[in-house]
PDB file of C-alpha atoms in Angstrom:
ATOM      1  CA  UNK A  13     207.761  62.739  76.838  1.00 50.00           C
ATOM      2  CA  UNK A  14     207.985  65.125  73.838  1.00 58.00           C
ATOM      3  CA  UNK A  15     204.444  64.188  72.789  1.00 53.00           C
ATOM      4  CA  UNK A  16     203.212  64.782  76.357  1.00 57.00           C
ATOM      5  CA  UNK A  17     204.721  68.296  76.331  1.00 54.00           C
ATOM      6  CA  UNK A  18     203.095  69.084  72.972  1.00 54.00           C
ATOM      7  CA  UNK A  19     199.736  67.979  74.378  1.00 54.00           C
ATOM      8  CA  UNK A  20     200.174  70.159  77.456  1.00 54.00           C
ATOM      9  CA  UNK A  21     200.802  73.156  75.214  1.00 60.00           C
ATOM     10  CA  UNK A  22     197.460  72.916  73.523  1.00 66.00           C
ATOM     11  CA  UNK A  23     195.503  71.413  76.452  1.00 69.00           C
ATOM     12  CA  UNK A  24     196.829  73.499  79.348  1.00 76.00           C
ATOM     13  CA  UNK A  25     193.364  74.309  80.645  1.00 71.00           C
ATOM     14  CA  UNK A  26     191.543  71.169  79.539  1.00 72.00           C
ATOM     15  CA  UNK A  27     188.699  70.203  81.864  1.00 57.00           C
ATOM     16  CA  UNK A  28     189.451  66.488  81.269  1.00 62.00           C
ATOM     17  CA  UNK A  29     193.272  66.186  81.215  1.00 71.00           C
ATOM     18  CA  UNK A  30     194.589  69.566  82.280  1.00 58.00           C
ATOM     19  CA  UNK A  31     196.700  70.063  85.374  1.00 68.00           C
ATOM     20  CA  UNK A  32     194.869  71.509  88.368  1.00 64.00           C
ATOM     21  CA  UNK A  33     197.419  74.352  88.530  1.00 79.00           C
ATOM     22  CA  UNK A  34     195.789  75.717  85.349  1.00 76.00           C
ATOM     23  CA  UNK A  35     192.287  74.349  85.850  1.00 70.00           C
ATOM     24  CA  UNK A  36     191.280  73.452  89.487  1.00 74.00           C
ATOM     25  CA  UNK A  37     188.141  71.716  88.114  1.00 70.00           C
ATOM     26  CA  UNK A  38     190.091  69.362  85.773  1.00 58.00           C
ATOM     27  CA  UNK A  39     189.372  65.633  86.031  1.00 65.00           C
ATOM     28  CA  UNK A  40     193.123  65.117  85.615  1.00 69.00           C
ATOM     29  CA  UNK A  41     192.695  62.014  83.507  1.00 72.00           C
ATOM     30  CA  UNK A  42     195.813  60.421  82.025  1.00 87.00           C
ATOM     31  CA  UNK A  43     195.499  58.582  78.738  1.00 85.00           C
ATOM     32  CA  UNK A  44     197.813  55.761  77.806  1.00 87.00           C
ATOM     33  CA  UNK A  45     198.411  53.865  74.607  1.00 93.00           C
ATOM     34  CA  UNK A  46     197.390  50.205  74.835  1.00 94.00           C
ATOM     35  CA  UNK A  47     198.909  47.358  72.866  1.00 94.00           C
ATOM     36  CA  UNK A  48     196.442  47.906  70.011  1.00 94.00           C
ATOM     37  CA  UNK A  49     197.476  51.542  69.673  1.00 94.00           C
ATOM     38  CA  UNK A  50     194.287  52.846  71.221  1.00 96.00           C
ATOM     39  CA  UNK A  51     194.020  55.657  73.805  1.00 94.00           C
ATOM     40  CA  UNK A  52     192.773  54.378  77.184  1.00 96.00           C
ATOM     41  CA  UNK A  53     191.943  55.807  80.582  1.00 94.00           C
ATOM     42  CA  UNK A  54     189.931  54.855  83.618  1.00 96.00           C
ATOM     43  CA  UNK A  55     187.317  57.110  85.233  1.00 92.00           C
ATOM     44  CA  UNK A  56     185.737  56.829  88.698  1.00 95.00           C
ATOM     45  CA  UNK A  57     182.104  58.019  88.543  1.00 95.00           C
ATOM     46  CA  UNK A  58     181.350  59.998  91.702  1.00 93.00           C
ATOM     47  CA  UNK A  59     178.211  61.833  92.909  1.00 95.00           C
ATOM     48  CA  UNK A  60     179.664  65.179  91.725  1.00 91.00           C
ATOM     49  CA  UNK A  61     179.456  63.870  88.111  1.00 93.00           C
ATOM     50  CA  UNK A  62     175.822  62.831  88.125  1.00 94.00           C
ATOM     51  CA  UNK A  63     172.842  64.209  86.265  1.00 94.00           C
ATOM     52  CA  UNK A  64     169.882  62.133  87.360  1.00 95.00           C
ATOM     53  CA  UNK A  65     170.385  60.693  90.825  1.00 96.00           C
ATOM     54  CA  UNK A  66     172.870  57.857  90.716  1.00 97.00           C
ATOM     55  CA  UNK A  67     173.789  58.272  87.063  1.00 97.00           C
ATOM     56  CA  UNK A  68     176.631  59.956  85.198  1.00 96.00           C
ATOM     57  CA  UNK A  69     175.495  63.071  83.409  1.00 96.00           C
ATOM     58  CA  UNK A  70     175.071  62.452  79.640  1.00 96.00           C
ATOM     59  CA  UNK A  71     177.204  65.494  78.871  1.00 94.00           C
ATOM     60  CA  UNK A  72     180.022  63.915  80.908  1.00 93.00           C
ATOM     61  CA  UNK A  73     179.642  60.729  78.898  1.00 96.00           C
ATOM     62  CA  UNK A  74     180.031  62.730  75.673  1.00 95.00           C
ATOM     63  CA  UNK A  75     182.961  64.687  77.079  1.00 90.00           C
ATOM     64  CA  UNK A  76     184.822  61.547  78.111  1.00 95.00           C
ATOM     65  CA  UNK A  77     184.336  59.989  74.689  1.00 97.00           C
ATOM     66  CA  UNK A  78     185.420  63.135  72.929  1.00 94.00           C
ATOM     67  CA  UNK A  79     188.552  63.459  75.086  1.00 92.00           C
ATOM     68  CA  UNK A  80     189.529  59.849  74.456  1.00 94.00           C
ATOM     69  CA  UNK A  81     189.265  60.314  70.687  1.00 95.00           C
ATOM     70  CA  UNK A  82     191.256  63.558  70.893  1.00 93.00           C
ATOM     71  CA  UNK A  83     193.972  61.725  72.847  1.00 90.00           C
ATOM     72  CA  UNK A  84     193.974  58.913  70.313  1.00 95.00           C
ATOM     73  CA  UNK A  85     194.930  61.437  67.689  1.00 94.00           C
ATOM     74  CA  UNK A  86     197.562  62.908  70.019  1.00 91.00           C
ATOM     75  CA  UNK A  87     199.233  59.413  69.921  1.00 91.00           C
ATOM     76  CA  UNK A  88     199.999  60.227  66.215  1.00 90.00           C
ATOM     77  CA  UNK A  89     201.010  63.818  67.027  1.00 91.00           C
ATOM     78  CA  UNK A  90     197.779  65.001  65.308  1.00 92.00           C
ATOM     79  CA  UNK A  91     196.066  68.031  66.742  1.00 90.00           C
ATOM     80  CA  UNK A  92     192.556  68.178  65.358  1.00 93.00           C
ATOM     81  CA  UNK A  93     189.101  69.454  66.329  1.00 93.00           C
ATOM     82  CA  UNK A  94     185.857  67.606  66.671  1.00 95.00           C
ATOM     83  CA  UNK A  95     183.688  68.312  63.630  1.00 97.00           C
ATOM     84  CA  UNK A  96     180.947  65.693  64.320  1.00 98.00           C
ATOM     85  CA  UNK A  97     180.127  63.616  67.426  1.00 98.00           C
ATOM     86  CA  UNK A  98     177.405  61.002  67.561  1.00 98.00           C
ATOM     87  CA  UNK A  99     176.916  59.319  70.918  1.00 98.00           C
ATOM     88  CA  UNK A 100     174.845  56.223  71.619  1.00 98.00           C
ATOM     89  CA  UNK A 101     173.924  55.751  75.250  1.00 98.00           C
ATOM     90  CA  UNK A 102     173.518  52.017  75.623  1.00 98.00           C
ATOM     91  CA  UNK A 103     172.791  51.943  79.308  1.00 97.00           C
ATOM     92  CA  UNK A 104     173.137  54.294  82.303  1.00 97.00           C
ATOM     93  CA  UNK A 105     176.637  54.783  83.758  1.00 96.00           C
ATOM     94  CA  UNK A 106     176.167  54.479  87.524  1.00 97.00           C
ATOM     95  CA  UNK A 107     177.761  56.421  90.329  1.00 97.00           C
ATOM     96  CA  UNK A 108     180.414  54.247  92.027  1.00 97.00           C
ATOM     97  CA  UNK A 109     181.529  52.528  88.841  1.00 98.00           C
ATOM     98  CA  UNK A 110     185.080  52.663  87.570  1.00 97.00           C
ATOM     99  CA  UNK A 111     184.699  52.713  83.770  1.00 97.00           C
ATOM    100  CA  UNK A 112     187.148  52.199  80.947  1.00 98.00           C
ATOM    101  CA  UNK A 113     187.172  54.924  78.309  1.00 97.00           C
ATOM    102  CA  UNK A 114     188.974  54.067  75.039  1.00 97.00           C
ATOM    103  CA  UNK A 115     189.256  55.353  71.499  1.00 97.00           C
ATOM    104  CA  UNK A 116     190.332  53.861  68.174  1.00 98.00           C
ATOM    105  CA  UNK A 117     191.181  55.425  64.886  1.00 98.00           C
ATOM    106  CA  UNK A 118     188.961  53.934  62.183  1.00 98.00           C
ATOM    107  CA  UNK A 119     190.270  55.736  59.109  1.00 97.00           C
ATOM    108  CA  UNK A 120     191.903  58.947  57.906  1.00 96.00           C
ATOM    109  CA  UNK A 121     192.036  60.883  54.731  1.00 96.00           C
ATOM    110  CA  UNK A 122     193.667  64.247  53.979  1.00 92.00           C
ATOM    111  CA  UNK A 123     193.369  65.885  57.380  1.00 91.00           C
ATOM    112  CA  UNK A 124     190.102  64.216  58.275  1.00 96.00           C
ATOM    113  CA  UNK A 125     190.025  61.505  60.929  1.00 98.00           C
ATOM    114  CA  UNK A 126     187.152  59.110  61.811  1.00 98.00           C
ATOM    115  CA  UNK A 127     187.330  57.615  65.313  1.00 98.00           C
ATOM    116  CA  UNK A 128     185.283  55.443  67.619  1.00 99.00           C
ATOM    117  CA  UNK A 129     185.106  55.882  71.383  1.00 98.00           C
ATOM    118  CA  UNK A 130     183.777  53.418  73.928  1.00 99.00           C
ATOM    119  CA  UNK A 131     182.932  53.521  77.578  1.00 98.00           C
ATOM    120  CA  UNK A 132     182.742  50.079  79.166  1.00 98.00           C
ATOM    121  CA  UNK A 133     182.122  48.629  82.599  1.00 98.00           C
ATOM    122  CA  UNK A 134     183.292  45.140  83.371  1.00 98.00           C
ATOM    123  CA  UNK A 135     183.743  44.419  79.669  1.00 97.00           C
ATOM    124  CA  UNK A 136     180.243  45.570  78.709  1.00 98.00           C
ATOM    125  CA  UNK A 137     179.785  48.556  76.398  1.00 98.00           C
ATOM    126  CA  UNK A 138     177.863  51.329  78.185  1.00 98.00           C
ATOM    127  CA  UNK A 139     178.237  54.117  75.652  1.00 98.00           C
ATOM    128  CA  UNK A 140     179.705  54.425  72.182  1.00 99.00           C
ATOM    129  CA  UNK A 141     180.570  57.343  69.946  1.00 98.00           C
ATOM    130  CA  UNK A 142     181.560  57.876  66.336  1.00 98.00           C
ATOM    131  CA  UNK A 143     183.273  61.195  65.466  1.00 98.00           C
ATOM    132  CA  UNK A 144     184.918  63.035  62.696  1.00 98.00           C
ATOM    133  CA  UNK A 145     187.876  65.264  63.472  1.00 96.00           C
ATOM    134  CA  UNK A 146     189.504  67.790  61.187  1.00 96.00           C
ATOM    135  CA  UNK A 147     192.945  69.343  61.216  1.00 93.00           C
ATOM    136  CA  UNK A 148     192.645  73.171  61.127  1.00 87.00           C
ATOM    137  CA  UNK A 149     193.751  74.884  57.957  1.00 77.00           C
ATOM    138  CA  UNK A 150     197.110  76.643  57.756  1.00 65.00           C
ATOM    139  CA  UNK A 151     197.150  79.731  59.961  1.00 52.00           C
ATOM    140  CA  UNK A 152     194.613  78.399  62.392  1.00 54.00           C
ATOM    141  CA  UNK A 153     196.496  77.193  65.485  1.00 55.00           C
ATOM    142  CA  UNK A 154     195.291  75.308  68.486  1.00 54.00           C
ATOM    143  CA  UNK A 155     197.675  76.782  71.047  1.00 53.00           C
ATOM    144  CA  UNK A 156     196.733  79.382  73.618  1.00 47.00           C
ATOM    145  CA  UNK A 157     196.727  82.978  72.471  1.00 45.00           C
ATOM    146  CA  UNK A 158     196.738  82.145  68.753  1.00 42.00           C
ATOM    147  CA  UNK A 159     194.206  82.478  65.982  1.00 41.00           C
ATOM    148  CA  UNK A 160     190.973  80.808  66.958  1.00 42.00           C
ATOM    149  CA  UNK A 161     189.468  78.101  64.790  1.00 40.00           C
ATOM    150  CA  UNK A 162     185.985  78.759  63.528  1.00 36.00           C
ATOM    151  CA  UNK A 163     184.765  75.715  61.586  1.00 36.00           C
TER     152      UNK A 163
END
């Protein structure tokens, strides 16, 4: 519960996981920790999320992967920012699908974290991302109303 409150403090208006009281457009996704220690959520792809007809918008794919990796770091009480994000779109994500979004920590070193995110449907990988996250330097906070981070 303490970790959840800390996440809410820095993600109050998040478009992926924020409460609708603060962001009426939020997807309101809830991430959980699975038995392997990964962050996991499920997402229902609806027509309002599409780019090309019948397919999830590529920006949404990237957003979901980035959010999962951010939440994987939250599981360790790490608040970091995306420094690099490389997404591989394996196949289209179709409207009507309920997809699994997950993220794993691959390695970490002195405030730098490398993660992998996966979107899958019925056990098949649909999209995959590799990312590097960095913890802001001292004096650069991630909470609302504080010093902004400029990487």
